[in-house]
Amino acid sequence: MYKTLSLAAAALFAFAPAAMLTAAPEPIVVTKTVRTNPTLYFQGVPGDGELTRQMRSFLGACGWFDLSGDPKAEYVLSGRRESGRAVFTLTTGGAPAGSWGIPLTGNSRRMAQQMVDAIIQNTFKELKVKGFCSTKIAFCAETASGVKNIYACDIDGGNVEQITNYNALCVEPCWFPDGKAIGYSKYNRTGIDVIETRLNPKRSRVLTAFRGINTGAAISPDGRNLAVILSPDHKVDLYVMPIGGRTPRRLTNSIAVEASPCWSPDGREIAFVSDETGVPKINIISADGRNRRVLKSVGSDAVTPDWSGDGKIVYATRVEGVYTIAVYDLKTGENTRITQEPGVWESPAWAADNRQVVCKRSDGRRSALYVIDSWTGKTRLLVSTPYNLSMPAWSRAGSR
């Protein structure tokens, strides 16, 4: 695949994992983990059915406990209202494990998010788990032919909000580090631009509108720089530029097509997809353009990487003609396939707990969003609508 491809074909490769090249697949490592969740029995909050309902929703969605109806579960959580506060007490084996209070604000959903975050962070303190129940997931919904807009929801799939409202394709959402803005590529009559939309109040601005395509935007962890795929000279390459800047700096320059950049947690490196070897593979390059390397992957190709806070890259890969999800551990060099269920699994993105992964799953009729537990392989449906959903992106912890 050469960079003399038509602009439309290059853009398609840049935002959709649809490469048709094949190669001999590498062995798949399927890790059988002994990690299991502790069971938790939640007694509820007497006299507050709404807070009880929201707590139960986020305890189930967080993925760190298996909710049980048995009062003899490993953990027992009880709640009560007192003096304008909701107080929650956690016990294990009858012994106190923690107690937390929060003011009764009237926003039961927000209270439940904050409380479940506190319970997770304290119960799994040795794992340094970041509270992520207050984070959001952005995604694309195809509401008509040629029309995709950006939406966002909470981690339990509730509180869905429409972010953009264009009669156009808006794809590849990415979060700014503060969680208050989303970047995305918007298709126009004359090209593709990268747009930033601030959420409250909603207002938008163009980040890049260079000649050709402007796709695959990724915001650096410090919020200062943008990694983006540009084609000003009909070559589809990876660039970096300051947010609000005018002069992009080119990092790649070859006959290959690049796509899907994502930043390392420290902002020093960028992972991206390149077909320079003949099939799409994940590459890593320093943010200054040096030290480029290709990562080993399972399957015949590897696309749409996302980098976790603890040094793992999740990606979609083609196995026996169907996309599945795998994880590459940069510390050990181990590749692990984390989806075994049928369907086409694509566009994975990490949660801030470095464990849960959100992705798109297609069943041949339409696509919905699912969350995968990368430790256990369990999946749960996040959002399903009459429309095709795709390209989810998870905001960071502490960004709301």
Short mmCIF file of C-alpha atoms in Angstrom, two decimals, residues 26-31 295-298 313 315 326-329 332-337:
data_model
loop_
_atom_site.label_atom_id
_atom_site.label_comp_id
_atom_site.label_asym_id
_atom_site.label_seq_id
_atom_site.Cartn_x
_atom_site.Cartn_y
_atom_site.Cartn_z
CA GLU A 26 1.90 -15.34 14.92
CA PRO A 27 1.07 -17.70 17.80
CA ILE A 28 -1.66 -16.52 20.14
CA VAL A 29 -1.01 -16.59 23.85
CA VAL A 30 -4.13 -17.14 25.92
CA THR A 31 -3.39 -16.50 29.57
CA LEU A 295 5.91 -4.35 18.25
CA LYS A 296 5.31 -8.07 17.97
CA SER A 297 1.60 -8.85 17.80
CA VAL A 298 -0.75 -11.77 17.46
CA ILE A 313 -0.97 -1.66 24.81
CA TYR A 315 -5.16 -3.40 20.16
CA ALA A 326 -5.24 -8.52 22.44
CA VAL A 327 -2.91 -6.88 24.96
CA TYR A 328 0.85 -6.42 24.65
CA ASP A 329 2.72 -5.98 27.93
CA THR A 332 7.31 -8.59 29.76
CA GLY A 333 6.88 -8.68 25.97
CA GLU A 334 3.89 -10.98 26.40
CA ASN A 335 0.90 -10.87 24.03
CA THR A 336 -2.45 -11.99 25.44
CA ARG A 337 -5.73 -12.39 23.59
#
